[in-house]
N, CA, C and O of each residue as an XYZ file, in Angstrom:
424
protein
N      28.978     -5.289     -8.274
C      27.788     -4.476     -8.207
C      28.194     -3.035     -7.926
O      29.114     -2.786     -7.146
N      27.524     -2.105     -8.545
C      27.788     -0.689     -8.371
C      27.326     -0.244     -6.990
O      26.396     -0.812     -6.417
N      27.991      0.784     -6.466
C      27.579      1.315     -5.167
C      26.438      2.319     -5.321
O      25.872      2.771     -4.326
N      26.099      2.671     -6.566
C      24.984      3.586     -6.801
C      23.670      2.897     -6.455
O      23.414      1.762     -6.856
N      22.854      3.611     -5.706
C      21.546      3.058     -5.350
C      20.576      3.294     -6.499
O      20.552      4.369     -7.098
N      19.790      2.292     -6.792
C      18.766      2.387     -7.827
C      17.432      2.738     -7.176
O      17.089      2.210     -6.118
N      16.694      3.621     -7.809
C      15.375      4.033     -7.332
C      14.306      3.223     -8.059
O      14.319      3.126     -9.286
N      13.377      2.641     -7.294
C      12.262      1.889     -7.861
C      10.967      2.499     -7.335
O      10.785      2.634     -6.125
N      10.072      2.866     -8.244
C       8.740      3.321     -7.857
C       7.832      2.103     -7.813
O       7.710      1.376     -8.798
N       7.196      1.883     -6.671
C       6.299      0.736     -6.508
C       4.904      1.274     -6.202
O       4.679      1.887     -5.158
N       3.977      1.039     -7.116
C       2.601      1.498     -6.958
C       1.761      0.376     -6.361
O       1.879     -0.782     -6.763
N       0.912      0.728     -5.397
C       0.114     -0.305     -4.738
C      -1.225      0.233     -4.260
O      -1.400      1.432     -4.047
N      -2.150     -0.679     -4.103
C      -3.399     -0.463     -3.387
C      -3.376     -1.509     -2.278
O      -3.295     -2.706     -2.554
N      -3.445     -1.072     -1.052
C      -3.321     -1.983      0.091
C      -4.320     -3.138      0.006
O      -4.026     -4.242      0.463
N      -5.488     -2.894     -0.572
C      -6.527     -3.915     -0.634
C      -6.250     -4.990     -1.689
O      -6.916     -6.026     -1.693
N      -5.293     -4.767     -2.572
C      -5.038     -5.691     -3.679
C      -4.070     -6.803     -3.262
O      -2.925     -6.517     -2.911
N      -4.507     -8.059     -3.295
C      -3.621     -9.158     -2.896
C      -2.434     -9.346     -3.843
O      -1.367     -9.785     -3.414
N      -2.609     -9.017     -5.126
C      -1.509     -9.174     -6.086
C      -0.434     -8.116     -5.850
O       0.759     -8.400     -5.965
N      -0.853     -6.911     -5.526
C       0.125     -5.872     -5.194
C       0.881     -6.265     -3.928
O       2.090     -6.059     -3.830
N       0.162     -6.833     -2.962
C       0.824     -7.260     -1.727
C       1.870     -8.337     -2.008
O       2.989     -8.257     -1.500
N       1.520     -9.340     -2.810
C       2.493    -10.384     -3.153
C       3.693     -9.789     -3.881
O       4.832    -10.187     -3.638
N       3.437     -8.842     -4.767
C       4.537     -8.184     -5.484
C       5.403     -7.370     -4.538
O       6.613     -7.268     -4.737
N       4.796     -6.788     -3.508
C       5.580     -6.011     -2.543
C       6.522     -6.914     -1.751
O       7.623     -6.498     -1.390
N       6.097     -8.142     -1.481
C       6.986     -9.088     -0.802
C       8.185     -9.400     -1.694
O       9.318     -9.494     -1.222
N       7.919     -9.557     -2.980
C       8.996     -9.835     -3.939
C       9.963     -8.654     -4.035
O      11.177     -8.855     -4.006
N       9.446     -7.425     -4.148
C      10.346     -6.277     -4.320
C      11.172     -6.054     -3.053
O      12.292     -5.551     -3.135
N      10.644     -6.414     -1.897
C      11.443     -6.319     -0.672
C      12.596     -7.321     -0.705
O      13.696     -7.016     -0.244
N      12.350     -8.509     -1.246
C      13.435     -9.494     -1.396
C      14.489     -8.984     -2.371
O      15.687     -9.130     -2.130
N      14.041     -8.389     -3.465
C      14.975     -7.821     -4.444
C      15.802     -6.722     -3.785
O      17.012     -6.638     -3.995
N      15.148     -5.884     -2.990
C      15.855     -4.806     -2.293
C      16.925     -5.376     -1.364
O      18.019     -4.822     -1.260
N      16.614     -6.474     -0.693
C      17.562     -7.076      0.245
C      18.797     -7.623     -0.467
O      19.869     -7.715      0.131
N      18.653     -7.982     -1.731
C      19.761     -8.566     -2.490
C      20.483     -7.553     -3.373
O      21.551     -7.846     -3.910
N      19.915     -6.386     -3.520
C      20.479     -5.371     -4.406
C      20.502     -4.029     -3.698
O      20.092     -3.913     -2.543
N      20.971     -3.052     -4.382
C      21.120     -1.718     -3.818
C      19.944     -0.852     -4.259
O      20.103      0.028     -5.105
N      18.758     -1.099     -3.686
C      17.550     -0.412     -4.121
C      16.986      0.503     -3.054
O      17.061      0.221     -1.858
N      16.424      1.597     -3.511
C      15.557      2.444     -2.699
C      14.171      2.324     -3.303
O      13.994      2.531     -4.503
N      13.192      1.993     -2.481
C      11.824      1.858     -2.978
C      11.048      3.105     -2.611
O      11.006      3.510     -1.450
N      10.439      3.703     -3.611
C       9.531      4.820     -3.400
C       8.115      4.253     -3.460
O       7.618      3.901     -4.530
N       7.475      4.171     -2.295
C       6.141      3.575     -2.203
C       5.111      4.603     -2.643
O       4.999      5.676     -2.050
N       4.361      4.270     -3.686
C       3.335      5.165     -4.217
C       2.034      4.386     -4.275
O       2.037      3.173     -4.485
N       0.951      5.064     -4.093
C      -0.313      4.346     -4.012
C      -1.349      4.941     -4.953
O      -1.256      6.086     -5.398
N      -2.328      4.112     -5.227
C      -3.471      4.515     -6.030
C      -4.663      3.692     -5.567
O      -4.503      2.662     -4.912
N      -5.833      4.146     -5.904
C      -7.050      3.473     -5.458
C      -7.678      2.689     -6.603
O      -8.197      3.271     -7.555
N      -7.628      1.367     -6.503
C      -8.337      0.539     -7.481
C      -9.842      0.769     -7.382
O     -10.567      0.666     -8.372
N     -10.293      1.078     -6.184
C     -11.715      1.367     -5.979
C     -12.134      2.587     -6.806
O     -13.221      2.609     -7.383
N     -11.279      3.584     -6.858
C     -11.571      4.785     -7.644
C     -11.422      4.502     -9.138
O     -12.268      4.911     -9.934
N     -10.369      3.817     -9.516
C     -10.139      3.513    -10.930
C     -11.282      2.681    -11.507
O     -11.669      2.873    -12.659
N     -11.818      1.765    -10.714
C     -12.888      0.873    -11.171
C     -14.286      1.362    -10.793
O     -15.260      0.617    -10.905
N     -14.380      2.601    -10.353
C     -15.661      3.156     -9.901
C     -16.665      3.184    -11.051
O     -16.349      3.606    -12.163
N     -17.855      2.736    -10.762
C     -18.948      2.758    -11.737
C     -19.521      4.166    -11.769
O     -19.729      4.789    -10.728
N     -19.771      4.657    -12.971
C     -20.327      5.999    -13.114
C     -21.615      6.117    -12.304
O     -22.475      5.237    -12.341
N     -21.723      7.205    -11.583
C     -22.882      7.435    -10.731
C     -22.655      7.021     -9.288
O     -23.371      7.477     -8.397
N     -21.679      6.171     -9.044
C     -21.351      5.754     -7.678
C     -20.458      6.827     -7.055
O     -19.638      7.438     -7.741
N     -20.622      7.048     -5.771
C     -19.813      8.061     -5.092
C     -18.340      7.677     -5.106
O     -17.987      6.498     -5.094
N     -17.488      8.699     -5.133
C     -16.050      8.485     -5.003
C     -15.772      7.978     -3.583
O     -16.554      8.241     -2.670
N     -14.670      7.258     -3.394
C     -14.377      6.732     -2.052
C     -14.364      7.813     -0.972
O     -14.824      7.572      0.144
N     -13.852      8.979     -1.284
C     -13.747     10.043     -0.285
C     -15.089     10.730     -0.018
O     -15.194     11.529      0.912
N     -16.109     10.431     -0.817
C     -17.435     11.018     -0.615
C     -18.329     10.136      0.258
O     -19.386     10.573      0.712
N     -17.905      8.914      0.486
C     -18.725      7.980      1.255
C     -18.332      8.010      2.733
O     -17.218      8.390      3.095
N     -19.279      7.598      3.570
C     -19.008      7.558      5.009
C     -17.873      6.584      5.321
O     -17.034      6.853      6.180
N     -17.854      5.448      4.614
C     -16.789      4.466      4.832
C     -16.412      3.843      3.498
O     -17.276      3.520      2.683
N     -15.128      3.679      3.289
C     -14.623      3.075      2.060
C     -13.522      2.112      2.457
O     -12.619      2.481      3.208
N     -13.580      0.881      1.965
C     -12.676     -0.175      2.418
C     -11.208      0.227      2.428
O     -10.558      0.158      3.471
N     -10.687      0.639      1.303
C      -9.255      0.908      1.244
C      -8.872      2.359      1.383
O      -7.701      2.672      1.596
N      -9.844      3.259      1.267
C      -9.509      4.679      1.238
C      -8.857      5.135      2.536
O      -7.884      5.889      2.503
N      -9.368      4.697      3.667
C      -8.788      5.113      4.949
C      -7.340      4.647      5.065
O      -6.500      5.353      5.622
N      -7.052      3.463      4.540
C      -5.689      2.940      4.622
C      -4.751      3.703      3.688
O      -3.575      3.883      4.003
N      -5.263      4.148      2.548
C      -4.441      4.976      1.662
C      -4.176      6.339      2.301
O      -3.096      6.905      2.130
N      -5.135      6.856      3.018
C      -4.929      8.138      3.711
C      -3.861      7.996      4.798
O      -3.037      8.892      4.981
N      -3.877      6.888      5.507
C      -2.833      6.638      6.505
C      -1.477      6.559      5.819
O      -0.497      7.114      6.315
N      -1.415      5.878      4.689
C      -0.158      5.786      3.931
C       0.331      7.166      3.511
O       1.525      7.454      3.587
N      -0.586      8.017      3.070
C      -0.208      9.373      2.650
C       0.360     10.161      3.823
O       1.345     10.883      3.672
N      -0.261     10.023      4.991
C       0.243     10.704      6.178
C       1.644     10.200      6.532
O       2.538     10.991      6.831
N       1.824      8.892      6.497
C       3.125      8.312      6.836
C       4.201      8.692      5.830
O       5.364      8.863      6.195
N       3.816      8.824      4.563
C       4.798      9.171      3.532
C       5.384     10.557      3.773
O       6.509     10.835      3.359
N       4.641     11.417      4.431
C       5.174     12.749      4.769
C       6.330     12.640      5.760
O       7.187     13.522      5.821
N       6.352     11.563      6.530
C       7.431     11.349      7.494
C       8.605     10.631      6.848
O       9.740     11.103      6.911
N       8.329      9.478      6.220
C       9.411      8.740      5.555
C       8.850      7.572      4.756
O       7.766      7.065      5.044
N       9.603      7.160      3.757
C       9.230      5.977      2.977
C       9.317      4.722      3.840
O       8.567      3.769      3.630
N      10.226      4.723      4.805
C      10.360      3.568      5.692
C       9.083      3.354      6.500
O       8.678      2.218      6.746
N       8.447      4.461      6.915
C       7.191      4.336      7.656
C       6.094      3.735      6.779
O       5.317      2.898      7.240
N       6.029      4.162      5.512
C       5.052      3.591      4.581
C       5.336      2.105      4.392
O       4.419      1.284      4.408
N       6.590      1.769      4.215
C       7.002      0.373      4.021
C       6.545     -0.487      5.197
O       5.928     -1.532      4.995
N       6.838     -0.061      6.406
C       6.465     -0.839      7.593
C       4.941     -0.973      7.718
O       4.426     -2.048      8.023
N       4.234      0.134      7.479
C       2.774      0.107      7.583
C       2.168     -0.825      6.534
O       1.309     -1.647      6.852
N       2.614     -0.694      5.291
C       2.074     -1.533      4.217
C       2.378     -3.003      4.475
O       1.529     -3.864      4.243
N       3.570     -3.290      4.948
C       3.925     -4.678      5.252
C       3.010     -5.246      6.341
O       2.518     -6.367      6.214
N       2.783     -4.480      7.407
C       1.945     -4.950      8.519
C       0.471     -5.038      8.120
O      -0.191     -6.035      8.409
N      -0.040     -4.006      7.462
C      -1.450     -4.001      7.060
C      -1.709     -5.075      6.004
O      -2.732     -5.757      6.046
N      -0.783     -5.222      5.062
C      -0.933     -6.244      4.028
C      -0.921     -7.643      4.612
O      -1.720     -8.489      4.211
N      -0.020     -7.897      5.559
C       0.042     -9.209      6.207
C      -1.264     -9.488      6.950
O      -1.828    -10.577      6.841
N      -1.741     -8.491      7.709
C      -2.985     -8.664      8.462
C      -4.152     -8.980      7.529
O      -4.964     -9.862      7.811
N      -4.226     -8.264      6.436
C      -5.346     -8.413      5.513
C      -5.245     -9.673      4.660
O      -6.197    -10.449      4.578
N      -4.101     -9.873      4.033
C      -3.981    -10.913      3.012
C      -3.452    -12.259      3.518
O      -3.657    -13.283      2.867
N      -2.779    -12.266      4.662
C      -2.263    -13.535      5.184
C      -3.018    -14.007      6.422
O      -3.274    -15.200      6.584
N      -3.370    -13.069      7.288
C      -3.999    -13.436      8.556
C      -5.519    -13.357      8.512
O      -6.193    -13.801      9.442
N      -6.059    -12.795      7.436
C      -7.503    -12.711      7.295
C      -8.168    -11.685      8.184
O      -9.387    -11.703      8.356
N      -7.371    -10.782      8.755
C      -7.952     -9.715      9.576
C      -8.376     -8.570      8.667
O      -7.977     -8.520      7.503
N      -9.166     -7.667      9.178
C      -9.676     -6.555      8.381
C      -9.237     -5.227      8.991
O     -10.029     -4.562      9.659
N      -7.993     -4.839      8.770
C      -7.521     -3.579      9.350
C      -8.204     -2.364      8.743
O      -8.062     -1.256      9.260
N      -8.941     -2.550      7.658
C      -9.622     -1.452      6.988
C     -11.012     -1.181      7.558
O     -11.684     -0.249      7.117
N     -11.450     -1.970      8.520
C     -12.773     -1.744      9.105
C     -12.612     -1.236     10.531
O     -11.625     -1.551     11.195
N     -13.570     -0.455     11.004
C     -13.471      0.044     12.387
C     -13.359     -1.088     13.405
O     -12.691     -0.930     14.427
N     -14.001     -2.226     13.142
C     -13.962     -3.344     14.083
C     -12.631     -4.086     14.050
O     -12.220     -4.659     15.059
N     -11.952     -4.082     12.905
C     -10.739     -4.882     12.751
C      -9.453     -4.132     12.961
O      -8.374     -4.724     12.921
N      -9.545     -2.836     13.183
C      -8.313     -2.049     13.317
C      -7.770     -2.060     14.715
O      -6.739     -1.443     14.982
């Protein structure tokens, strides 16, 4: 195996269970190979927004938007911080059934 590190861009929406499952897989791949993961995010809520409905950032509360904002803040510090946050928030949401995206569940 080459000592050169490979860069992988991984796009995710914290609220998406399929992205979360894929993130578990890419972490396993990283553990077995020489990868750097660049965690990038997008809002499925925004992409799937119905015309006339407010954008997530225009509403008082939006399920995944607050978590994407936290990810953006953490990304300014390091990709490792985003990785740890996404792993913990994804586990809470998709495996433990908790709602870290709501004021009551955070």
